[in-house]
Short mmCIF file of C-alpha atoms in Angstrom, two decimals:
data_model
loop_
_atom_site.label_atom_id
_atom_site.label_comp_id
_atom_site.label_asym_id
_atom_site.label_seq_id
_atom_site.Cartn_x
_atom_site.Cartn_y
_atom_site.Cartn_z
CA UNK C 16 106.94 122.34 98.68
CA UNK C 17 105.95 122.68 95.00
CA UNK C 18 103.10 125.03 95.35
CA UNK C 19 100.52 125.84 92.59
CA UNK C 20 98.04 128.85 92.89
CA UNK C 21 95.29 129.50 90.40
CA UNK C 22 93.88 133.04 90.42
CA UNK C 23 90.31 133.00 89.33
CA UNK C 24 89.48 136.56 89.34
CA UNK C 25 88.05 136.56 85.89
CA UNK C 26 86.35 132.99 86.19
CA UNK C 27 87.68 129.56 85.15
CA UNK C 28 87.16 127.31 81.52
CA UNK C 29 89.21 124.75 80.40
CA UNK C 30 91.27 125.98 77.19
CA UNK C 31 92.06 128.94 80.05
CA UNK C 32 93.78 126.85 82.60
CA UNK C 33 95.24 124.81 79.62
CA UNK C 34 96.49 127.83 78.41
CA UNK C 35 98.21 129.05 81.79
CA UNK C 36 99.61 125.75 82.69
CA UNK C 37 101.07 125.64 79.36
CA UNK C 38 102.99 128.75 80.32
CA UNK C 39 104.80 126.32 82.64
CA UNK C 40 106.08 124.53 80.87
CA UNK C 41 110.26 124.49 79.69
CA UNK C 42 108.85 123.77 76.26
CA UNK C 43 105.40 124.65 75.34
CA UNK C 44 105.98 124.61 71.61
CA UNK C 45 107.01 120.83 71.89
CA UNK C 46 104.13 120.11 74.77
CA UNK C 47 101.83 121.01 71.97
CA UNK C 48 102.94 118.55 70.04
CA UNK C 49 102.94 115.43 72.25
CA UNK C 50 98.91 116.79 73.51
CA UNK C 51 98.30 116.27 69.25
CA UNK C 52 99.65 112.43 69.17
CA UNK C 53 97.76 111.24 72.38
CA UNK C 54 95.04 110.43 70.35
CA UNK C 55 91.57 112.54 70.75
CA UNK C 56 89.74 111.32 67.63
CA UNK C 57 89.14 114.46 64.57
CA UNK C 58 90.88 116.70 67.33
CA UNK C 59 93.72 119.26 66.89
CA UNK C 60 95.69 121.49 69.73
CA UNK C 61 96.57 124.56 68.74
CA UNK C 62 98.36 127.52 71.07
CA UNK C 63 98.80 131.26 69.93
CA UNK C 64 100.29 134.27 71.70
CA UNK C 65 97.48 136.49 72.94
CA UNK C 66 97.20 140.02 74.77
CA UNK C 67 94.54 141.21 77.20
CA UNK C 68 94.92 145.01 78.47
CA UNK C 69 98.71 145.02 77.24
CA UNK C 70 99.75 141.14 79.74
CA UNK C 71 100.68 138.86 77.27
CA UNK C 72 99.58 135.15 77.58
CA UNK C 73 98.46 131.98 75.43
CA UNK C 74 95.14 131.40 74.07
CA UNK C 75 94.40 127.56 73.66
CA UNK C 76 92.39 126.66 70.74
CA UNK C 77 90.58 123.20 70.19
CA UNK C 78 89.97 122.38 66.92
CA UNK C 79 87.60 119.14 65.47
CA UNK C 80 87.91 117.85 61.89
CA UNK C 81 90.12 121.15 61.18
CA UNK C 82 87.05 123.84 62.49
CA UNK C 83 87.27 125.52 66.08
CA UNK C 84 84.47 124.64 67.83
CA UNK C 85 83.07 128.26 69.01
CA UNK C 86 80.00 127.11 71.43
CA UNK C 87 77.98 129.50 69.88
CA UNK C 88 79.39 132.37 71.26
CA UNK C 89 77.08 134.73 72.85
CA UNK C 90 79.44 138.15 73.07
CA UNK C 91 81.67 135.71 75.58
CA UNK C 92 84.28 133.59 75.13
CA UNK C 93 83.97 130.24 77.03
CA UNK C 94 81.89 126.93 76.45
CA UNK C 95 78.61 125.06 77.37
CA UNK C 96 78.59 121.22 76.98
CA UNK C 97 74.93 121.04 77.72
CA UNK C 98 73.70 117.29 78.61
CA UNK C 99 70.69 116.65 77.85
CA UNK C 100 68.21 113.21 77.63
CA UNK C 101 67.32 113.35 74.14
CA UNK C 102 64.56 116.13 74.09
CA UNK C 103 66.59 119.39 74.13
CA UNK C 104 67.21 121.72 76.55
CA UNK C 105 67.08 124.23 74.34
CA UNK C 106 65.52 123.76 70.95
CA UNK C 107 67.43 125.27 67.28
CA UNK C 108 65.07 127.24 65.69
CA UNK C 109 66.51 125.00 62.46
CA UNK C 110 66.09 121.33 61.68
CA UNK C 111 69.10 118.72 62.98
CA UNK C 112 69.87 117.43 59.38
CA UNK C 113 69.95 119.73 56.66
CA UNK C 114 72.05 121.18 53.74
CA UNK C 115 72.55 125.06 53.32
CA UNK C 116 74.81 127.54 51.95
CA UNK C 117 74.48 131.02 52.86
CA UNK C 118 76.82 133.93 53.58
CA UNK C 119 77.20 134.44 57.13
CA UNK C 120 77.54 138.29 57.30
CA UNK C 121 74.54 138.52 60.02
CA UNK C 122 73.99 137.32 63.77
CA UNK C 123 72.38 133.98 64.04
CA UNK C 124 69.84 134.14 67.40
CA UNK C 125 70.13 131.13 68.18
CA UNK C 126 68.43 129.11 71.49
CA UNK C 127 70.50 131.47 74.28
CA UNK C 128 70.50 135.16 73.37
CA UNK C 129 72.61 136.45 75.92
CA UNK C 130 75.95 138.84 76.70
CA UNK C 131 78.34 137.14 78.72
CA UNK C 132 82.25 137.00 78.60
CA UNK C 133 83.69 133.46 78.34
CA UNK C 134 82.76 131.19 75.53
CA UNK C 135 80.18 128.27 76.35
CA UNK C 136 80.38 124.41 76.01
CA UNK C 137 76.75 123.70 74.11
CA UNK C 138 78.35 121.97 71.93
CA UNK C 139 75.83 121.65 69.61
CA UNK C 140 77.03 120.48 66.66
CA UNK C 141 77.32 122.61 63.31
CA UNK C 142 80.40 122.44 62.03
CA UNK C 143 81.19 126.18 60.66
CA UNK C 144 80.80 129.70 62.89
CA UNK C 145 78.05 131.82 62.95
CA UNK C 146 78.96 135.25 61.89
CA UNK C 147 82.72 134.73 60.64
CA UNK C 148 81.74 135.89 57.10
CA UNK C 149 82.07 132.72 54.49
CA UNK C 150 80.30 130.90 52.56
CA UNK C 151 80.45 126.90 53.02
CA UNK C 152 77.53 124.08 52.28
CA UNK C 153 77.71 120.92 54.43
CA UNK C 154 75.55 118.78 56.63
CA UNK C 155 74.69 119.15 60.28
CA UNK C 156 75.18 116.19 62.09
CA UNK C 157 73.43 116.23 65.45
CA UNK C 158 75.25 112.85 67.45
CA UNK C 159 75.48 112.58 70.99
CA UNK C 160 77.88 110.75 72.76
CA UNK C 161 76.88 109.17 76.36
CA UNK C 162 79.57 108.88 79.46
CA UNK C 163 80.11 105.10 78.16
CA UNK C 164 81.42 106.87 74.54
CA UNK C 165 83.19 108.78 76.92
CA UNK C 166 85.27 106.66 79.23
CA UNK C 167 85.85 104.59 75.77
CA UNK C 168 87.10 107.61 74.37
CA UNK C 169 89.42 108.09 76.48
CA UNK C 170 90.23 104.88 77.70
CA UNK C 171 91.67 104.89 74.24
CA UNK C 172 94.29 107.89 74.78
CA UNK C 173 97.89 107.26 75.05
CA UNK C 174 98.24 108.90 77.97
CA UNK C 175 99.27 107.33 81.48
CA UNK C 176 96.83 105.61 83.60
CA UNK C 177 96.83 108.31 86.02
CA UNK C 178 96.19 111.28 83.32
CA UNK C 179 92.78 108.91 82.37
CA UNK C 180 91.53 108.34 85.79
CA UNK C 181 91.74 112.22 86.57
CA UNK C 182 89.86 113.03 83.12
CA UNK C 183 87.37 110.22 83.65
CA UNK C 184 87.20 111.38 87.27
CA UNK C 185 86.39 115.33 86.33
CA UNK C 186 84.32 114.26 83.65
CA UNK C 187 82.00 112.21 86.12
CA UNK C 188 81.89 115.56 88.44
CA UNK C 189 80.46 117.05 85.06
CA UNK C 190 77.54 114.69 84.27
CA UNK C 191 76.64 113.83 87.96
CA UNK C 192 76.05 117.10 88.10
CA UNK C 193 73.94 117.52 84.57
CA UNK C 194 71.99 114.37 85.30
CA UNK C 195 70.79 116.25 88.91
CA UNK C 196 69.69 119.38 87.13
CA UNK C 197 67.72 117.44 85.24
CA UNK C 198 66.62 114.67 87.20
CA UNK C 199 68.54 111.88 85.38
CA UNK C 200 70.91 109.35 85.47
CA UNK C 201 74.42 110.10 84.56
CA UNK C 202 73.34 106.97 82.15
CA UNK C 203 70.88 109.09 80.83
CA UNK C 204 72.76 111.80 80.15
CA UNK C 205 74.18 112.49 76.69
CA UNK C 206 76.19 115.19 75.12
CA UNK C 207 76.59 116.91 71.81
CA UNK C 208 79.29 115.48 70.12
CA UNK C 209 81.45 118.66 69.01
CA UNK C 210 80.90 120.32 72.28
CA UNK C 211 82.22 116.61 73.58
CA UNK C 212 85.40 116.40 71.99
CA UNK C 213 86.15 119.77 72.90
CA UNK C 214 85.35 119.62 76.23
CA UNK C 215 87.52 116.37 76.42
CA UNK C 216 90.23 117.54 75.17
CA UNK C 217 90.28 120.62 77.55
CA UNK C 218 89.87 118.22 80.41
CA UNK C 219 92.52 115.49 78.82
CA UNK C 220 94.59 118.67 78.45
CA UNK C 221 94.39 120.41 81.96
CA UNK C 222 95.21 116.72 83.15
CA UNK C 223 98.00 116.33 80.72
CA UNK C 224 99.42 119.00 82.21
CA UNK C 225 98.94 118.58 85.56
CA UNK C 226 100.95 115.35 85.70
CA UNK C 227 103.86 116.96 84.09
CA UNK C 228 104.37 120.13 86.24
CA UNK C 229 103.46 117.49 89.28
CA UNK C 230 102.93 120.28 92.33
CA UNK C 231 102.79 119.15 95.45
CA UNK C 232 99.79 121.13 96.48
CA UNK C 233 97.01 122.89 94.28
CA UNK C 234 95.61 126.34 96.07
CA UNK C 235 92.90 127.93 94.30
CA UNK C 236 91.58 132.03 94.82
CA UNK C 237 87.81 132.46 95.37
CA UNK C 238 85.94 131.68 91.78
CA UNK C 239 84.87 134.70 90.36
CA UNK C 240 81.36 133.58 88.51
CA UNK C 241 80.11 136.11 86.82
CA UNK C 242 76.14 137.90 87.20
CA UNK C 243 73.35 138.20 85.71
CA UNK C 244 70.64 135.21 83.83
CA UNK C 245 71.06 132.90 80.64
CA UNK C 246 68.78 133.47 78.46
CA UNK C 247 67.22 130.00 77.46
CA UNK C 248 64.11 128.73 75.25
CA UNK C 249 62.78 127.35 77.93
CA UNK C 250 63.41 130.33 80.40
CA UNK C 251 65.28 132.24 82.19
CA UNK C 252 68.24 130.96 83.75
CA UNK C 253 70.77 132.17 86.77
CA UNK C 254 74.10 132.58 86.97
CA UNK C 255 75.80 130.65 87.77
CA UNK C 256 74.47 128.12 85.76
CA UNK C 257 72.42 125.05 87.52
CA UNK C 258 75.02 122.62 86.35
CA UNK C 259 78.70 124.64 87.53
CA UNK C 260 76.22 126.05 90.86
CA UNK C 261 76.06 122.19 91.64
CA UNK C 262 79.95 121.67 90.99
CA UNK C 263 81.22 124.70 92.90
CA UNK C 264 78.69 123.73 96.06
CA UNK C 265 81.52 124.33 99.10
CA UNK C 266 83.60 126.18 96.64
CA UNK C 267 84.22 129.77 97.84
CA UNK C 268 82.44 131.70 94.58
CA UNK C 269 81.50 135.17 94.51
CA UNK C 270 79.80 137.37 91.67
CA UNK C 271 78.56 140.97 90.90
CA UNK C 272 81.14 142.42 89.39
CA UNK C 273 80.74 141.77 85.69
CA UNK C 274 77.61 140.53 83.83
CA UNK C 275 77.49 137.35 82.36
CA UNK C 276 78.75 133.77 82.92
CA UNK C 277 83.07 133.41 83.89
CA UNK C 278 83.13 130.09 85.07
CA UNK C 279 82.09 126.99 82.97
CA UNK C 280 80.99 123.46 84.22
CA UNK C 281 84.54 122.27 83.21
CA UNK C 282 86.24 124.81 84.75
CA UNK C 283 84.61 124.09 87.97
CA UNK C 284 84.84 120.56 87.46
CA UNK C 285 88.98 121.04 86.91
CA UNK C 286 89.09 123.51 89.92
CA UNK C 287 86.79 120.96 92.01
CA UNK C 288 88.80 117.87 91.27
CA UNK C 289 92.78 119.09 91.64
CA UNK C 290 92.35 122.07 94.27
CA UNK C 291 93.69 120.86 97.76
CA UNK C 292 92.01 123.99 99.43
CA UNK C 293 90.79 127.52 98.27
CA UNK C 294 91.42 131.14 99.13
CA UNK C 295 93.72 133.86 99.55
CA UNK C 296 97.19 133.07 98.43
CA UNK C 297 99.69 131.92 100.44
CA UNK C 298 103.09 133.19 101.45
CA UNK C 299 105.56 131.64 98.35
CA UNK C 300 108.32 132.46 96.97
CA UNK C 301 107.45 132.64 92.99
CA UNK C 302 109.65 130.57 90.22
CA UNK C 303 107.22 130.67 87.54
CA UNK C 304 104.06 132.54 85.96
CA UNK C 305 100.86 131.54 83.36
CA UNK C 306 98.47 133.76 81.40
CA UNK C 307 95.67 132.04 80.07
CA UNK C 308 93.52 134.43 77.44
CA UNK C 309 89.40 134.19 77.40
CA UNK C 310 88.70 135.00 73.51
CA UNK C 311 86.63 138.30 74.39
CA UNK C 312 87.99 142.17 75.28
CA UNK C 313 86.84 143.71 78.71
CA UNK C 314 88.01 146.55 80.41
CA UNK C 315 89.39 143.89 82.82
CA UNK C 316 92.02 141.69 81.52
CA UNK C 317 90.28 138.05 80.37
CA UNK C 318 92.52 135.59 81.93
CA UNK C 319 93.25 132.74 84.54
CA UNK C 320 96.63 133.20 85.97
CA UNK C 321 98.63 130.73 87.44
CA UNK C 322 102.17 130.83 89.56
CA UNK C 323 104.10 128.08 90.52
CA UNK C 324 106.31 128.48 93.54
CA UNK C 325 107.92 127.60 96.75
CA UNK C 326 106.31 127.35 100.33
CA UNK C 327 107.78 126.55 103.46
CA UNK C 328 104.69 124.32 104.77
CA UNK C 329 100.91 123.86 103.78
CA UNK C 330 98.03 126.25 103.62
CA UNK C 331 94.58 126.27 103.17
CA UNK C 332 91.49 125.49 104.20
CA UNK C 333 89.60 123.26 106.81
CA UNK C 334 85.57 122.48 107.09
CA UNK C 335 84.37 121.84 110.51
CA UNK C 336 81.14 119.96 111.20
CA UNK C 337 79.73 119.48 114.72
CA UNK C 338 77.31 118.44 116.32
CA UNK C 339 76.27 117.47 120.29
CA UNK C 340 74.11 114.64 120.88
CA UNK C 341 72.79 113.33 124.77
CA UNK C 342 71.00 110.15 123.70
CA UNK C 343 73.44 108.38 122.15
CA UNK C 344 75.71 105.44 124.04
CA UNK C 345 79.66 105.16 124.02
CA UNK C 346 79.38 102.37 121.70
CA UNK C 347 77.16 104.30 119.11
CA UNK C 348 79.37 107.19 119.21
CA UNK C 349 82.44 104.97 118.91
CA UNK C 350 80.94 103.57 115.60
CA UNK C 351 80.12 106.75 114.10
CA UNK C 352 83.36 107.98 114.71
CA UNK C 353 85.37 105.13 113.05
CA UNK C 354 82.69 105.29 110.30
CA UNK C 355 83.93 109.18 109.62
CA UNK C 356 87.26 108.55 109.92
CA UNK C 357 86.79 105.36 107.49
CA UNK C 358 85.51 107.31 104.84
CA UNK C 359 88.26 109.56 104.79
CA UNK C 360 87.66 112.83 107.49
CA UNK C 361 90.94 114.69 108.20
CA UNK C 362 89.80 114.17 111.99
CA UNK C 363 87.29 113.28 114.45
CA UNK C 364 87.02 113.47 118.14
CA UNK C 365 84.32 114.10 120.81
CA UNK C 366 84.85 116.27 123.95
CA UNK C 367 82.37 116.26 127.09
CA UNK C 368 79.88 118.78 127.23
CA UNK C 369 76.99 119.67 129.50
CA UNK C 370 73.48 120.28 127.72
CA UNK C 371 70.11 121.50 128.64
CA UNK C 372 68.09 119.51 131.64
CA UNK C 373 71.25 119.24 132.66
CA UNK C 374 72.37 116.06 130.90
CA UNK C 375 75.75 115.27 130.14
CA UNK C 376 76.33 115.26 126.55
CA UNK C 377 79.15 115.02 123.71
CA UNK C 378 80.05 117.16 121.15
CA UNK C 379 81.08 115.02 117.93
CA UNK C 380 83.60 117.35 115.77
CA UNK C 381 84.56 116.18 112.48
CA UNK C 382 86.99 117.98 110.17
CA UNK C 383 87.00 117.92 106.52
CA UNK C 384 87.60 119.82 103.13
CA UNK C 385 85.06 122.01 102.06
CA UNK C 386 84.02 119.96 99.38
CA UNK C 387 83.46 117.25 100.87
CA UNK C 388 80.81 119.28 102.97
CA UNK C 389 77.69 117.69 101.81
CA UNK C 390 79.44 113.80 102.37
CA UNK C 391 80.39 114.11 105.80
CA UNK C 392 77.20 115.71 106.54
CA UNK C 393 75.05 113.18 105.44
CA UNK C 394 77.38 110.19 106.95
CA UNK C 395 77.15 112.81 110.67
CA UNK C 396 73.13 112.94 110.05
CA UNK C 397 72.74 108.76 109.40
CA UNK C 398 75.04 107.85 112.27
CA UNK C 399 74.44 109.97 114.93
CA UNK C 400 71.10 111.03 116.56
CA UNK C 401 71.64 115.05 116.22
CA UNK C 402 68.95 117.57 113.85
CA UNK C 403 71.26 119.56 113.03
CA UNK C 404 75.02 120.20 112.37
CA UNK C 405 77.17 123.23 112.02
CA UNK C 406 79.72 123.93 109.76
CA UNK C 407 82.78 126.55 110.15
CA UNK C 408 85.21 127.30 107.44
CA UNK C 409 88.76 127.83 108.89
CA UNK C 410 92.28 128.38 107.43
CA UNK C 411 94.84 126.44 108.42
CA UNK C 412 98.88 125.55 108.32
CA UNK C 413 100.21 122.88 108.27
CA UNK C 414 104.19 121.42 108.23
CA UNK C 415 105.61 120.03 105.52
CA UNK C 416 105.63 116.13 106.45
CA UNK C 417 107.15 112.56 105.10
CA UNK C 418 108.46 109.24 106.49
CA UNK C 419 112.19 107.91 106.85
CA UNK C 420 113.80 104.58 108.41
CA UNK C 421 116.44 104.85 110.94
CA UNK C 422 118.46 101.62 111.68
CA UNK C 423 119.04 101.36 115.44
CA UNK C 424 120.60 98.77 117.71
CA UNK C 425 117.34 96.84 117.85
CA UNK C 426 115.94 97.07 114.18
CA UNK C 427 114.98 99.78 111.69
CA UNK C 428 112.31 102.15 112.94
CA UNK C 429 109.96 103.95 110.99
CA UNK C 430 110.47 108.25 111.84
CA UNK C 431 108.05 111.06 111.07
CA UNK C 432 109.62 113.92 110.34
CA UNK C 433 107.99 117.48 109.85
CA UNK C 434 109.03 120.46 108.74
CA UNK C 435 107.95 124.53 107.74
CA UNK C 436 108.19 127.67 109.10
CA UNK C 437 111.56 127.22 110.32
CA UNK C 438 110.46 124.56 112.60
CA UNK C 439 111.70 120.87 111.94
CA UNK C 440 110.42 117.82 114.02
CA UNK C 441 111.23 114.30 114.19
CA UNK C 442 109.09 111.67 116.06
CA UNK C 443 109.57 107.82 116.27
CA UNK C 444 106.53 105.62 114.61
CA UNK C 445 104.96 104.31 117.98
CA UNK C 446 103.78 101.06 116.33
CA UNK C 447 107.80 100.42 115.75
CA UNK C 448 108.90 101.14 118.97
CA UNK C 449 106.09 99.27 120.62
CA UNK C 450 107.24 96.23 118.86
CA UNK C 451 110.89 96.36 120.07
CA UNK C 452 109.83 96.55 123.40
CA UNK C 453 107.42 93.39 123.03
CA UNK C 454 110.17 91.85 121.45
CA UNK C 455 112.51 93.13 124.16
CA UNK C 456 110.33 91.42 126.66
CA UNK C 457 109.97 88.11 125.34
#
């Protein structure tokens, strides 16, 4: 099996993941040229070699109208694209539309004054870089884009239908998280324009590279989110930021080792969408390795690493949700089981159990992916009488499966073939065999 493992020991951001994936491509330079032809308005991709703690990798830069969106770096290297509902979450100390001319040989104290390590996608549109020591004279245009605007933009790009659908799904995860945090519907959330263009470029770039690389399975390490707080005009927010924390529900995360925000909403959404599982690196024969570099230097290499290789079977994590009931009819239990399966549960089964007061009861067990915990928890509460649901995350290994057709003396029969870990199994499809027996009786 063609496996992609994403190692997030220093968190994740869209530009870092894109840079790491670019290193897996046979011709990275040609790939960047193709990215620049997909048609994101006013956006240009540039890839540069970077070195962190002696390790050489790639740093991806996104330029909007010729200037790189820095997201107002606050001593870190990620970017935050804060959505809001038109009353700015963190207000500027200057007007939104004005002209100015001054030399940037000092540090501006903007709305967020904190020390992190990765760049934030704040997306407040200033077409210049604070603290870069150069003269300029231009206007600040603080325009915003809605989810509808972003959808229209992505739909117009020169990429495949799959890349468009993947990119829109990732951006919806961010919009939903921002809406949840701010108590607004997705339609009410607006994103600052330049930050939005930068985030769209990262998301579309990653989705495009994922399509080109075409891994059969994507596994991700536990995500290092960092530690500390974000200082905002409205108060002090914890790390991970609220939107990032919402996206990463059900994902194994850790912090406390490095002060700062290591995982951005864009990075979190990309990992959440593409990952087939989270956990330790599986046993695999590695063919290619890519390093995507962050912007700041740290004692620890500030990079995201990806490894492409082959595994005999599939390895990942599965979540087990279970509850005991003793006051449901067989019909009600059957309906609950079918509903869970119909919604995409990996498996649902029941077990007869003895309960308190000597009552016979039923144990209902639902297997799903870790990031589907909220969805299936809600469904189980809705369709059963239970008042509590147990959750257990388990590691699992499965055989790689595919189907073939065999021409027999009685007609075509589909064969299910499973293999891996030195084992190979073949089994005819039950319904095909049953149809042959029915025809034979006729």
